[in-house]
Each structure stands twice: as C-alpha cells, then as structure tokens.
GROMACS .gro file of C-alpha atoms in nm:
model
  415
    1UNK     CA    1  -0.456  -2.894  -2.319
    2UNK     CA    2  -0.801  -3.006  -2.419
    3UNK     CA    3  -0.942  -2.700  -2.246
    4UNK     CA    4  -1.338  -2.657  -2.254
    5UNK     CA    5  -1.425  -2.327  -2.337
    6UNK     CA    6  -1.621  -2.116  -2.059
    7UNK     CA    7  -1.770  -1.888  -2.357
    8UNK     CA    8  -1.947  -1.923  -2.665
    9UNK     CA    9  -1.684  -1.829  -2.957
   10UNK     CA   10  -1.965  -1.566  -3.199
   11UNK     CA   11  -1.879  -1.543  -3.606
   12UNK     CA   12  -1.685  -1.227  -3.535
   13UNK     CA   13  -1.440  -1.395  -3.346
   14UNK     CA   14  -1.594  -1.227  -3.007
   15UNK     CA   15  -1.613  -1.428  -2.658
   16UNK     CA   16  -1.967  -1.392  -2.461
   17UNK     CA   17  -1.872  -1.504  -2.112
   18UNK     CA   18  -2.074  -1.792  -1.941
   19UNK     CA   19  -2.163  -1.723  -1.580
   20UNK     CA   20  -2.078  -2.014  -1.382
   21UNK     CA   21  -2.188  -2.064  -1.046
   22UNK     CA   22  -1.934  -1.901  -0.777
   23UNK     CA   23  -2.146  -1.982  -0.477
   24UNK     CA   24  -1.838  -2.159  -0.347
   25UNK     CA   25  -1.409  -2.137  -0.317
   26UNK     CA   26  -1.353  -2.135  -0.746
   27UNK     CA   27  -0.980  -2.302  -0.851
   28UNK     CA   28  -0.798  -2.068  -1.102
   29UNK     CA   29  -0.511  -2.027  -1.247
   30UNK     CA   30  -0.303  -1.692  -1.148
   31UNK     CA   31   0.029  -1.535  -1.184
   32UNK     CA   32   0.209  -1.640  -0.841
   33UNK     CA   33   0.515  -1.619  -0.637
   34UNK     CA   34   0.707  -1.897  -0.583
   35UNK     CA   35   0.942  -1.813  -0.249
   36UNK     CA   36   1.181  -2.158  -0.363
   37UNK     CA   37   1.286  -2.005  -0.718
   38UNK     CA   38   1.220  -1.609  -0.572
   39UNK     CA   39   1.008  -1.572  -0.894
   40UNK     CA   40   0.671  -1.588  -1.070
   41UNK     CA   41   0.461  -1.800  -1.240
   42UNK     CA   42   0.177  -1.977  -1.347
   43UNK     CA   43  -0.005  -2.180  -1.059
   44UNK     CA   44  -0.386  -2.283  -0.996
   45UNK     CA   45  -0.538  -2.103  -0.624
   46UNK     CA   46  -0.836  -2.153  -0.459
   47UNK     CA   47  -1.033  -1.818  -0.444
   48UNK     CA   48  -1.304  -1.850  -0.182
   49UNK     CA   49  -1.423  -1.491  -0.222
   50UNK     CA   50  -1.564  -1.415  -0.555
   51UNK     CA   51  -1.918  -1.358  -0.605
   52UNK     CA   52  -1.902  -1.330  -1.003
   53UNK     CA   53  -1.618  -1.512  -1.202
   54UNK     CA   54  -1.683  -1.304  -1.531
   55UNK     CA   55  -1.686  -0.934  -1.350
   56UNK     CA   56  -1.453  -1.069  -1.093
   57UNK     CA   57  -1.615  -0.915  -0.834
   58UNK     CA   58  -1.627  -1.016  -0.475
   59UNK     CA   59  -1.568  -0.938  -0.132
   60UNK     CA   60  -1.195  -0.832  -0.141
   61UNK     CA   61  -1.224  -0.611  -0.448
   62UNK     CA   62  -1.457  -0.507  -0.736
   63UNK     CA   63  -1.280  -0.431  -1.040
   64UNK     CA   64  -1.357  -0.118  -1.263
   65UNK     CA   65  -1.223  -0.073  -1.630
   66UNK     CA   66  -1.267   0.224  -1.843
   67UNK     CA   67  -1.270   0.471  -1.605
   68UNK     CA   68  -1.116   0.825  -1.689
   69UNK     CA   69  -1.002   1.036  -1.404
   70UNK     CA   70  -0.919   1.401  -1.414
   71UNK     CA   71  -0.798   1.620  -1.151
   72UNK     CA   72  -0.786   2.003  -1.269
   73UNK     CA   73  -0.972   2.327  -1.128
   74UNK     CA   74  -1.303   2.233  -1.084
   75UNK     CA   75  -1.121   2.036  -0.721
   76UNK     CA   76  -1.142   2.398  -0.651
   77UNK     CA   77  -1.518   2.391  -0.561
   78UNK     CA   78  -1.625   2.067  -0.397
   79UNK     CA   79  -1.703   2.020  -0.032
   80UNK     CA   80  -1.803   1.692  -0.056
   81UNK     CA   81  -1.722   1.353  -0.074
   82UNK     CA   82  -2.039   1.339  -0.390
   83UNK     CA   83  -1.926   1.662  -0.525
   84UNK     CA   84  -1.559   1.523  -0.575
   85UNK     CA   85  -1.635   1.206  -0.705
   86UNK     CA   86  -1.880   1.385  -0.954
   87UNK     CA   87  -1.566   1.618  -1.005
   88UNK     CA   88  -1.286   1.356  -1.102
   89UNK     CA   89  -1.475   1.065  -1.213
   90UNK     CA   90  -1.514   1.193  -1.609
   91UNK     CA   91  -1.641   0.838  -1.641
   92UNK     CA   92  -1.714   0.580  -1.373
   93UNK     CA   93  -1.634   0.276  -1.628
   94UNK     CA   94  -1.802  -0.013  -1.631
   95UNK     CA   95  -1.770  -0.408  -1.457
   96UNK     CA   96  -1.463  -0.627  -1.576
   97UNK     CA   97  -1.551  -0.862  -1.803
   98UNK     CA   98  -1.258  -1.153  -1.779
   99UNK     CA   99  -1.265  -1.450  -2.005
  100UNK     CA  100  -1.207  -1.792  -1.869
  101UNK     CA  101  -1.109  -2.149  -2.053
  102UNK     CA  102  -1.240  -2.444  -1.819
  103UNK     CA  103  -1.073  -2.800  -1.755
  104UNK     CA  104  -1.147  -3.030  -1.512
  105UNK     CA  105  -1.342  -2.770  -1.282
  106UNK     CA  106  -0.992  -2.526  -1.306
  107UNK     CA  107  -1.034  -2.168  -1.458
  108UNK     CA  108  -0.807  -2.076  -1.719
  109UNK     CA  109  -0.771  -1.684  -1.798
  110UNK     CA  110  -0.747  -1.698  -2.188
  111UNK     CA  111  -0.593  -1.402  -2.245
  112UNK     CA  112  -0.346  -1.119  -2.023
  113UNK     CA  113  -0.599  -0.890  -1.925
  114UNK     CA  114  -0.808  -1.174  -1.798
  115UNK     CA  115  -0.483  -1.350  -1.604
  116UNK     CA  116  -0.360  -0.972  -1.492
  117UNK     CA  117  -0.719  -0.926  -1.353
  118UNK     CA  118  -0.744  -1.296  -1.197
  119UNK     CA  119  -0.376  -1.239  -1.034
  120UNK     CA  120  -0.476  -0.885  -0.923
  121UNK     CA  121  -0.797  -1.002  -0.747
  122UNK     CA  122  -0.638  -1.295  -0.617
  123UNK     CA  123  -0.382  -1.063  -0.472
  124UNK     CA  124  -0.666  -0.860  -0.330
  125UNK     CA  125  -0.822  -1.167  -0.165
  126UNK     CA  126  -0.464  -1.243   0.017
  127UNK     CA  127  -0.438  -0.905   0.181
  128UNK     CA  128  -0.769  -0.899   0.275
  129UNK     CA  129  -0.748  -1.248   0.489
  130UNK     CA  130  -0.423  -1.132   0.624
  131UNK     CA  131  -0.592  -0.769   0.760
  132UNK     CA  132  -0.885  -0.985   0.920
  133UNK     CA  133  -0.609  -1.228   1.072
  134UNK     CA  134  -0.487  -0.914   1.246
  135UNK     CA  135  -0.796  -0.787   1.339
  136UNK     CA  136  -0.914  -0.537   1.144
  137UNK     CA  137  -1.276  -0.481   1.073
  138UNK     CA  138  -1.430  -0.703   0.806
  139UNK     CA  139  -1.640  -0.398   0.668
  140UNK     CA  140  -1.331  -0.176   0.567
  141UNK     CA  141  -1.249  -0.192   0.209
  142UNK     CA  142  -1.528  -0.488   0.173
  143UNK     CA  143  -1.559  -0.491  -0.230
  144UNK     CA  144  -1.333  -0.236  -0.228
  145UNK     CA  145  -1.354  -0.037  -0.602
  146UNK     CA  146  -1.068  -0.115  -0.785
  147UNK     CA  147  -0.967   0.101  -1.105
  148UNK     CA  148  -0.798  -0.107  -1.334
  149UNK     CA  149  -0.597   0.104  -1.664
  150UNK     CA  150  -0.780   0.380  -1.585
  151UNK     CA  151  -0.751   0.717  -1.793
  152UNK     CA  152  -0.594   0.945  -1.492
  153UNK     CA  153  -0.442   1.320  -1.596
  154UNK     CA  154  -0.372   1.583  -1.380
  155UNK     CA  155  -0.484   1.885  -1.610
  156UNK     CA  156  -0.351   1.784  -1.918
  157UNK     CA  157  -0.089   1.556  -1.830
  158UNK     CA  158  -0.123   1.162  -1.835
  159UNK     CA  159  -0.012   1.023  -1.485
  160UNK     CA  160  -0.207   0.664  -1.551
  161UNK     CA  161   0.140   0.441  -1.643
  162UNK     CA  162   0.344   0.236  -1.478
  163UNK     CA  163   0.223   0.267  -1.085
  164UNK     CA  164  -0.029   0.126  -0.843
  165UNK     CA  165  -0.187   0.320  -0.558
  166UNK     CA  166  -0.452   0.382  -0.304
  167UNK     CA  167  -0.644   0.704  -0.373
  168UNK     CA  168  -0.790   0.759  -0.073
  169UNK     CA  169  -1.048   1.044  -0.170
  170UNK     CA  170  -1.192   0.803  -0.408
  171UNK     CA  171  -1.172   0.507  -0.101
  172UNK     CA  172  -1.040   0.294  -0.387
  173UNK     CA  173  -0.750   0.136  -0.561
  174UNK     CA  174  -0.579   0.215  -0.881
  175UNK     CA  175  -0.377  -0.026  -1.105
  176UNK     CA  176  -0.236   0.171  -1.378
  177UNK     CA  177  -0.125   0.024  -1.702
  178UNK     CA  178   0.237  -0.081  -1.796
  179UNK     CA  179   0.468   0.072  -2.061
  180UNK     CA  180   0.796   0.109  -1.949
  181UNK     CA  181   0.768  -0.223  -1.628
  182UNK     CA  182   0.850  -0.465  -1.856
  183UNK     CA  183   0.930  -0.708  -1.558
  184UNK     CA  184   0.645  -0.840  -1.350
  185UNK     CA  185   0.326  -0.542  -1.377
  186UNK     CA  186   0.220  -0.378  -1.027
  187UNK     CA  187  -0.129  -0.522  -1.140
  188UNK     CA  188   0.027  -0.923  -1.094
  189UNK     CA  189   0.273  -0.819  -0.809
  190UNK     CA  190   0.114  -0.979  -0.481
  191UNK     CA  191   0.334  -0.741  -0.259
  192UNK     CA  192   0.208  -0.451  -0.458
  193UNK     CA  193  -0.084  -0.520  -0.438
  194UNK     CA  194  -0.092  -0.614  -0.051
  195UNK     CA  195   0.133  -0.269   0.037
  196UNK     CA  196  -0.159  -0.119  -0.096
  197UNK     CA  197  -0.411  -0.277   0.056
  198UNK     CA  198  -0.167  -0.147   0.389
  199UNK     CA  199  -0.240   0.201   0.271
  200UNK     CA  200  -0.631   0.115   0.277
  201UNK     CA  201  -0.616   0.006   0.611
  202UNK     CA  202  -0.412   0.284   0.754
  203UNK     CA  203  -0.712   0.526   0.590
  204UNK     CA  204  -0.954   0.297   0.767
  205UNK     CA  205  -0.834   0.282   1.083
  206UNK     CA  206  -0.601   0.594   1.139
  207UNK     CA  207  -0.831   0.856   0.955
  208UNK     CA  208  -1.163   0.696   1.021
  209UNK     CA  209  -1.223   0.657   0.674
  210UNK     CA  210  -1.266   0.965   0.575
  211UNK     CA  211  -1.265   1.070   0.183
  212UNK     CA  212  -1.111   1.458   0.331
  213UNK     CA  213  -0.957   1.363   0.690
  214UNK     CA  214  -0.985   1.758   0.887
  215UNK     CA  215  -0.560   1.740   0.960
  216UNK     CA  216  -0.496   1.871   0.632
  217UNK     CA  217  -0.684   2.178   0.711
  218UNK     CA  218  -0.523   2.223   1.086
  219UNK     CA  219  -0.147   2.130   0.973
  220UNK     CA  220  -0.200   2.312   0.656
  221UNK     CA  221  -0.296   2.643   0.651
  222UNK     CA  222  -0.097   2.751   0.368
  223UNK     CA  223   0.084   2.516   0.264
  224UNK     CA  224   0.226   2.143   0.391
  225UNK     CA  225   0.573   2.174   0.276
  226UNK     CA  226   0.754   2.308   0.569
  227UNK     CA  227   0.472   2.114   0.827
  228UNK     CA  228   0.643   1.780   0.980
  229UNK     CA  229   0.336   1.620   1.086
  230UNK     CA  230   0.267   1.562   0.650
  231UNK     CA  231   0.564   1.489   0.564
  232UNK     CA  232   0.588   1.195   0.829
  233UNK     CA  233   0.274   1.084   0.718
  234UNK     CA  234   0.365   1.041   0.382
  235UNK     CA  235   0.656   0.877   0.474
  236UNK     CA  236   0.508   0.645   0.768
  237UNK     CA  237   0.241   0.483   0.551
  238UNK     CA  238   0.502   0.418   0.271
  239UNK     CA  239   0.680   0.216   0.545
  240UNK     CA  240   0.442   0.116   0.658
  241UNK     CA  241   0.248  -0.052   0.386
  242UNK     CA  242   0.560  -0.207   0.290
  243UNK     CA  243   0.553  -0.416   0.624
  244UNK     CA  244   0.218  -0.518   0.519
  245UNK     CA  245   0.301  -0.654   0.207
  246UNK     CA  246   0.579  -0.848   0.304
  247UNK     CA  247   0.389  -0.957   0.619
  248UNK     CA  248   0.116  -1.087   0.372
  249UNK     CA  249   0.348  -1.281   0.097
  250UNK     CA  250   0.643  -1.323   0.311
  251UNK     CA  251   0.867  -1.157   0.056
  252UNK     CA  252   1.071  -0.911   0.155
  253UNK     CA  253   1.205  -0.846  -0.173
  254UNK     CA  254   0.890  -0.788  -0.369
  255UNK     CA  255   0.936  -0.485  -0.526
  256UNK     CA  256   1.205  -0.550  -0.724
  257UNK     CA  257   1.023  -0.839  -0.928
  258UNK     CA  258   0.834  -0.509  -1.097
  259UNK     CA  259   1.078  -0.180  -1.049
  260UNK     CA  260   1.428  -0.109  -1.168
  261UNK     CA  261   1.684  -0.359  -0.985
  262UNK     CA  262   1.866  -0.009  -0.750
  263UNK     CA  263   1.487   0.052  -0.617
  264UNK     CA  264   1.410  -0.321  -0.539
  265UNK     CA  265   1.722  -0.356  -0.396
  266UNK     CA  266   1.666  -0.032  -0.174
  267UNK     CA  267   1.337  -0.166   0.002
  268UNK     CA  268   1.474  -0.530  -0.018
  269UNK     CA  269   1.393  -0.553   0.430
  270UNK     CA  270   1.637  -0.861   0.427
  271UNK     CA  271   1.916  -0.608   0.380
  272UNK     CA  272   2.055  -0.356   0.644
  273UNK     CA  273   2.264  -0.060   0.565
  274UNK     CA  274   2.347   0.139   0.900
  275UNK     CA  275   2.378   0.437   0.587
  276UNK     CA  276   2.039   0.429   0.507
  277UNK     CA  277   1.825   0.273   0.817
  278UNK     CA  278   1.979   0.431   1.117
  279UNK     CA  279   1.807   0.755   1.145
  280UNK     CA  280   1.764   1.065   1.391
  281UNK     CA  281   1.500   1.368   1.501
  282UNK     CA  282   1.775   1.609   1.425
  283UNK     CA  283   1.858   1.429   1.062
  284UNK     CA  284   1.441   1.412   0.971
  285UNK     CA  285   1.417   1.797   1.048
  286UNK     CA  286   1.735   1.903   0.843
  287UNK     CA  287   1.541   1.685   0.608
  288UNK     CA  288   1.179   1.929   0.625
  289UNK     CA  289   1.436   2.217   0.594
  290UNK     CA  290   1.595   2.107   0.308
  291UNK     CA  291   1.248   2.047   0.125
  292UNK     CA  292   1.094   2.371   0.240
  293UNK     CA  293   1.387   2.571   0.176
  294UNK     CA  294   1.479   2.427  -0.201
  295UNK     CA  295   1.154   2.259  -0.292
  296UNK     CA  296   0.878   2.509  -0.149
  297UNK     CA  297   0.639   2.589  -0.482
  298UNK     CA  298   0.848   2.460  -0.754
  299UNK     CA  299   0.774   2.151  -1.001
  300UNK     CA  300   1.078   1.964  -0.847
  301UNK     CA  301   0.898   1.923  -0.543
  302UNK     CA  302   0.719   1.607  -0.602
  303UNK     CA  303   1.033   1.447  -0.862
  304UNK     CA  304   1.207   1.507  -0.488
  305UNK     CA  305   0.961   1.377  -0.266
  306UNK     CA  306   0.838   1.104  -0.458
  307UNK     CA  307   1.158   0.888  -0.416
  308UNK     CA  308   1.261   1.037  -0.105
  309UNK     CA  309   0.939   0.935   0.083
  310UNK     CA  310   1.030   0.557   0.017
  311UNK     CA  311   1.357   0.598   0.105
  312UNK     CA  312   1.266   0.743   0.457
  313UNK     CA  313   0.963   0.509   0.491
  314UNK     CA  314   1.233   0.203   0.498
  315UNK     CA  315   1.407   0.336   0.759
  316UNK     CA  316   1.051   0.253   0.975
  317UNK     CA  317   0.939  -0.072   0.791
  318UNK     CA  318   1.343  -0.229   0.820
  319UNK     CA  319   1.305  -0.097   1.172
  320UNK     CA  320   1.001  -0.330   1.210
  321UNK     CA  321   1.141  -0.606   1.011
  322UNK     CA  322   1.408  -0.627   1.241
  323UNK     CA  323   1.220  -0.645   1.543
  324UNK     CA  324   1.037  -0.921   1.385
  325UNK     CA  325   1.369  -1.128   1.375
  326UNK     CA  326   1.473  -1.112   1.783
  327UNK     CA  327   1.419  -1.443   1.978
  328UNK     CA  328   1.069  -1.512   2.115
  329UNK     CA  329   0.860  -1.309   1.831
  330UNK     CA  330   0.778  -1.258   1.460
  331UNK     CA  331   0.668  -1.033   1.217
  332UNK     CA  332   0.259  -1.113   1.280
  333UNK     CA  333   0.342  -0.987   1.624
  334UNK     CA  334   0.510  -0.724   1.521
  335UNK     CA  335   0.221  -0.590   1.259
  336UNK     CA  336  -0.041  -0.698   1.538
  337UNK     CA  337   0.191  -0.403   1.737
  338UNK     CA  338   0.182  -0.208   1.424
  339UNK     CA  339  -0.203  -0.226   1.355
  340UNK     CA  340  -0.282  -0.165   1.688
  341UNK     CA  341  -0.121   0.160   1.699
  342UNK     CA  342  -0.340   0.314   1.428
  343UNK     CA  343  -0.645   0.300   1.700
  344UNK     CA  344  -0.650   0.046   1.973
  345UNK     CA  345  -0.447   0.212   2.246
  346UNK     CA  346  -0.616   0.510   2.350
  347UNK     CA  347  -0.417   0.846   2.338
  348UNK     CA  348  -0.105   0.698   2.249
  349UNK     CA  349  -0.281   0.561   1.925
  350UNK     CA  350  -0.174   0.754   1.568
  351UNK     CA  351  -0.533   0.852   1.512
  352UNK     CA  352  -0.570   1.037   1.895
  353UNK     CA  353  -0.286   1.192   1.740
  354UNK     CA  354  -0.344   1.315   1.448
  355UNK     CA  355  -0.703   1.392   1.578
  356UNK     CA  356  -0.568   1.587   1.899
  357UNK     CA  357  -0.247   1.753   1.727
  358UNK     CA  358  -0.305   2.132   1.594
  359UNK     CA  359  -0.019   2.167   1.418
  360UNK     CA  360   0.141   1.837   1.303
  361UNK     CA  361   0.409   1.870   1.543
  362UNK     CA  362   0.371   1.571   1.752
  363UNK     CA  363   0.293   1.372   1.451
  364UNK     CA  364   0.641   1.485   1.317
  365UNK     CA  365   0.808   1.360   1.628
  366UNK     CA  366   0.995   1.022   1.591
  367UNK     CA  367   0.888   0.886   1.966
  368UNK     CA  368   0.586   0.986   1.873
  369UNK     CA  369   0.517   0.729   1.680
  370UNK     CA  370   0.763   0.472   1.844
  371UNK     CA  371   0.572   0.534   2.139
  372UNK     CA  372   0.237   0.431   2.019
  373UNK     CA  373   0.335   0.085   1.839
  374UNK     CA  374   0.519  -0.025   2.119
  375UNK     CA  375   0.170   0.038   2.335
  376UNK     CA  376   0.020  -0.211   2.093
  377UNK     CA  377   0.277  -0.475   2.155
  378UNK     CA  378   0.099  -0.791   2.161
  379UNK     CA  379   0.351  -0.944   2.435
  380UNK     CA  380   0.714  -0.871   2.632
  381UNK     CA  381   0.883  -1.040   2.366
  382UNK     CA  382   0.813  -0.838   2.150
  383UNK     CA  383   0.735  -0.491   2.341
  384UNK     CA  384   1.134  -0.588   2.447
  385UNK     CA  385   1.222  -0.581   2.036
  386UNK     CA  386   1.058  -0.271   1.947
  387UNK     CA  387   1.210  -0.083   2.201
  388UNK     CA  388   1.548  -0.234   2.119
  389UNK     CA  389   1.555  -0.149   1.748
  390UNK     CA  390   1.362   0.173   1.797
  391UNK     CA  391   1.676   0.314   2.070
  392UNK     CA  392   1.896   0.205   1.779
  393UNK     CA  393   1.782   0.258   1.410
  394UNK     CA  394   1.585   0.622   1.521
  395UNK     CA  395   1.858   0.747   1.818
  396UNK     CA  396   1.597   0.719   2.060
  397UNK     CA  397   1.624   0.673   2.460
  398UNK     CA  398   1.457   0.440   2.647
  399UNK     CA  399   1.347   0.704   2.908
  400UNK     CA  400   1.186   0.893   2.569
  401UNK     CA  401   0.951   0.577   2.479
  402UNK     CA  402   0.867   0.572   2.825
  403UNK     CA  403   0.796   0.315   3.107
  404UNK     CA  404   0.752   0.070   2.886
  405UNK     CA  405   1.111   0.053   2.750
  406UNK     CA  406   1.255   0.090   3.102
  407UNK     CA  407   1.552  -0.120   3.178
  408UNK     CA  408   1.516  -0.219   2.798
  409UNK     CA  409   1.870  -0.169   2.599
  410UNK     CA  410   1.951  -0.070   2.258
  411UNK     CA  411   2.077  -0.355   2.026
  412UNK     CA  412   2.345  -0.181   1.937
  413UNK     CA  413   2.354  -0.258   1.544
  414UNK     CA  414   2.369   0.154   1.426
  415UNK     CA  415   2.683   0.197   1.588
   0.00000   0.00000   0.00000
C-alpha cells in the first residue's frame, strides 16, 4: 500500500517509534463493528482524544503493559487505598509503546498488539463520549489506567486469560490476554469494552469512588453469601453495564462476537424469553437460599456465581431494553433514567441506599431499585415504560413503585 513508515527500522530488525504531533482529532485505522454485516473489521476513525499516539495515552484511557498483579495474604494487612496498591501491584508496568505505519495522514497499526491497543483505546474513547452525553462528570475515569495482558494470580493460580474487567480497588481496567477466545478478543470488542466502562461509572457515581466503599463492612460481617444487598449488587451492575454497552455501540448482540455462541445468545437484549427475563422477589430469595445453603465456603461458589450473576443481571438490562422500545422514548432516555438513579434523585437514589442501608436488605429488594430509576425518568414517556415493564418482567405492583406508577398498567408480556 505504499505505506510510509512512522518509525525508523534499526539493524536488529527493532522499530523506534516517531512521536507525531497529536495536538488534534488523529485518523487511524481500528478493528470496528459494522451494524450492516453484524461483524468486524478493519475501518479508519477519527480519535479526537489522544494526547500521545506511541503510548496511546489520552483522556479516555492510559494504557499499562507489563504489569503483574497478585492477590494473596498480604490483602490481609492493608487499610489503605496506598497500602493495597503497594500490596497487589508486584510491578506497575510501564507506558504502551504501539507502532504505527503512516499514509496519507492515516495511522496504520503494523502489528496486533498495536491494532488490539488502537481498537481498545478507541473503544475507550466511545464510552467515554457516550457517559458525558448522559451527564456524567468529565473527571471520573479521566485517563483512566488501563492494564493491558497483565500478569494477575490469585495466590498461585493464573486468572489473567480470556476476560476483561473493572477492578475497582485498583480504579482501573483490565484487558486480559486471549487463549482460548479465538473469535473477536474482549480487548477489540467495543461492547466489552463500553460494559466496562458501565461498571466504572456505577463505582463513580454509586460508591463515590471509593477504592474500599464502607457497605462491605455493614452488609458483611462475616460473610456476604447469605446477604441480599451483595448479591444484587453483583448482579445489578452486570445488567447494568450491559445496557451501557449496547447503549454506546447500539449492538445488542455484542457479546457473542467474543464468547461461546449459548452465552452471546443468552445476553443477546433483542431476544425475550418469558423463562429467563420474567422474574420475582420470592424467586431472587429462593435464589440467596440456594447459594448460601449449597455454596456457603466451598470452591464451587464462584464457578456458580460467576455465570449465574449474568444470567440474573439480564433479567434487569432486557427489562430496560424493553422499555427503551415503547412509543414516545428510547434507550438514551432510558439510561439517562438509569444513570440518574445511581445519585441524582435524592433518597430514592442507589447510592442513599446503599449509604443509608445497615444490612443490605433494602438493596436486595427488587422495588428498591425499580423505584429509584423510575425517579430519574427523564419524561412521562418514558417514566410510563419503566413502570410498565418493571410490573411485568419483576412481578411488581404499581402501588409498590409508588405514586409515580399510579394508574400506570403492566404490559402484560410475562404472562
């Protein structure tokens, strides 16, 4: 293609990257979604937020490699947010160092780390403008750390494969590297990386920030497994952060371009199974019962929960997916609803709950949290949709969501 190299090729065959000047939006060439063919592929962006092409560091993320995390005993003795960084971070790595081919003022990764790292900032960049479209803070997660194939074991065993997350003690993200996702990697996945992103913005907003938010102390005495208030956490942000990613790329099916076609299919939001999204109190508690009673201290615990958490966090995000598809609304309404929940609306807001519940109780209870994203309904049209699908996918009545859903009648699709 008669590309111009951005680097200066040494006798050893080694690239020393050029630093060109970013002071402005820089065109390059990422791994993209294409909504027409419902796949990806190669396509030149405009990135308006990078401050160093090389590092690829900018506003929406700043992207670490070589870091090695560890979690083992020495967790035991920190009380602070230093003293557990200092306790985990068995090296902090070092800046990204991408390598670029240049034509005709386009930037060309040369090689897949470079394109993975250009797709995954690029990604970063998209859920950032989306969260400031719907009004959240332009200081939270500004540069955001980003831990790309980092070393990650808890004790001895090596949990850094195959995942993405948001590691919220660390206030950063981590992009794991891929052995058996042979599809598209989280890394490249724009609604990964976005639902993530929605997990950064829940810690933000909902928790303050905060590297050790107090509720885990107050719900958790002993020990969270039998506690509702966790376990719906867990499972809300899951949901959550899945609305946020498809509210961002405007797939709803974007988990299965990177995980096993059963799981994609199970979070696909364009699909509704009355088996699997209409819900109830009584059915979520049998569920806490059934995890404390089988699950309580034993290594299945987490093979359990870690599926089972998605499964019950699409039960809330196809809930809000649906609202997002009555007459007179759509699904930026529906997350403005959804972020303004988190802290906006006073003592109905998740945060004056979680901050004002001692035992995780309230926090476990379904209207709840209906209650408080219908407060942050942007309009009627769509206060009128939440409280619709709400009475239907979670068995709720309108006279338990309050004034707001008076007169307001289920739509009727659970039954």
């Amino acid at each position: 293609m008669n590309l111009k190299p951005c680097f200066l090729f040494l006798a050893a065959s080694v690239l020393a990257a050029c630093s060109p000047d970013v002071s402005g939006p820089v065109k390059m060439a990422v791994l993209q979604w294409d909504p027409d063919t419902n796949g990806y592929g190669l396509e030149v962006v405009e990135v308006r937020t990078l401050e160093d092409l090389p590092s690829l560091r900018g506003e929406a993320a700043t992207p670490i490699v070589g870091a090695s995390i560890v979690l083992d005993g020495r967790l035991n003795y920190v009380s602070t947010e230093k003293q557990f960084r200092d306790a985990v971070l068995d090296d902090p790595g070092t800046a990204a160092k991408a390598q670029f081919l240049e034509k005709d003022g386009v930037y060309w990764p040369s090689d897949f780390q470079s394109l993975s790292l250009a797709s995954a900032y690029y990604g970063f960049e998209r859920a950032r403008a989306y969260a400031l479209a719907r009004g959240v803070d332009p200081e939270a997660l500004r540069g955001v750390p980003v831990y790309y194939f980092p070393s990650f074991r808890v004790n001895r065993d090596d949990r850094g494969k195959d995942n993405a997350a948001w590691y919220s003690s660390l206030r950063s993200f981590l992009l794991f590297r891929f052995e058996e996702l042979q599809s598209i990697p989280l890394a490249m996945n724009q609604g990964v990386i976005a639902h993530e992103y929605g997990h950064g913005i829940f810690t933000a907003e909902v928790h303050g920030g905060a590297w050790n938010p107090d509720y885990v102390d107050r719900w958790c005495p002993v020990s969270c497994v039998d506690t509702a208030g966790p376990i719906m956490l867990s499972l809300l942000e899951e949901g959550f952060a899945d609305v946020w990613a498809v509210a961002t790329t405007g797939d709803p099916r974007f988990i299965g371009h990177s995980l096993l076609e059963w799981e994609g299919r199970g979070r696909d939001l364009n699909y509704f199974d009355p088996k699997a999204h209409c819900w109830s109190q009584r059915e979520f508690d049998e569920e806490i019962g059934y995890f404390a009673r089988y699950f309580a201290g034993s290594r299945e615990k987490a093979e359990h929960w870690g599926p089972r958490k998605y499964e019950l966090g699409t039960v809330w995000a196809s809930a809000l997916y649906g609202a997002s598809k009555a007459p007179n609304t759509d699904l930026d309404r529906v997350v403005d609803a959804l972020r303004a929940s988190y802290r906006s609306i006073g003592p109905r807001s998740l945060a004056a709950v979680v901050a004002e519940d001692p035992t995780g109780d309230s926090f476990g209870r379904l209207d709840t949290i209906a209650s408080a994203i219908i407060a942050g309904a942007p309009d009627d049209a769509t206060r009128v949709a939440l409280c619709a699908v709400f009475q239907d996918r979670l068995s709720l009545t309108a006279d338990a969501l309050g004034a707001a859903c008076s007169g307001v009648p289920s739509n009727g699709q659970c039954r």
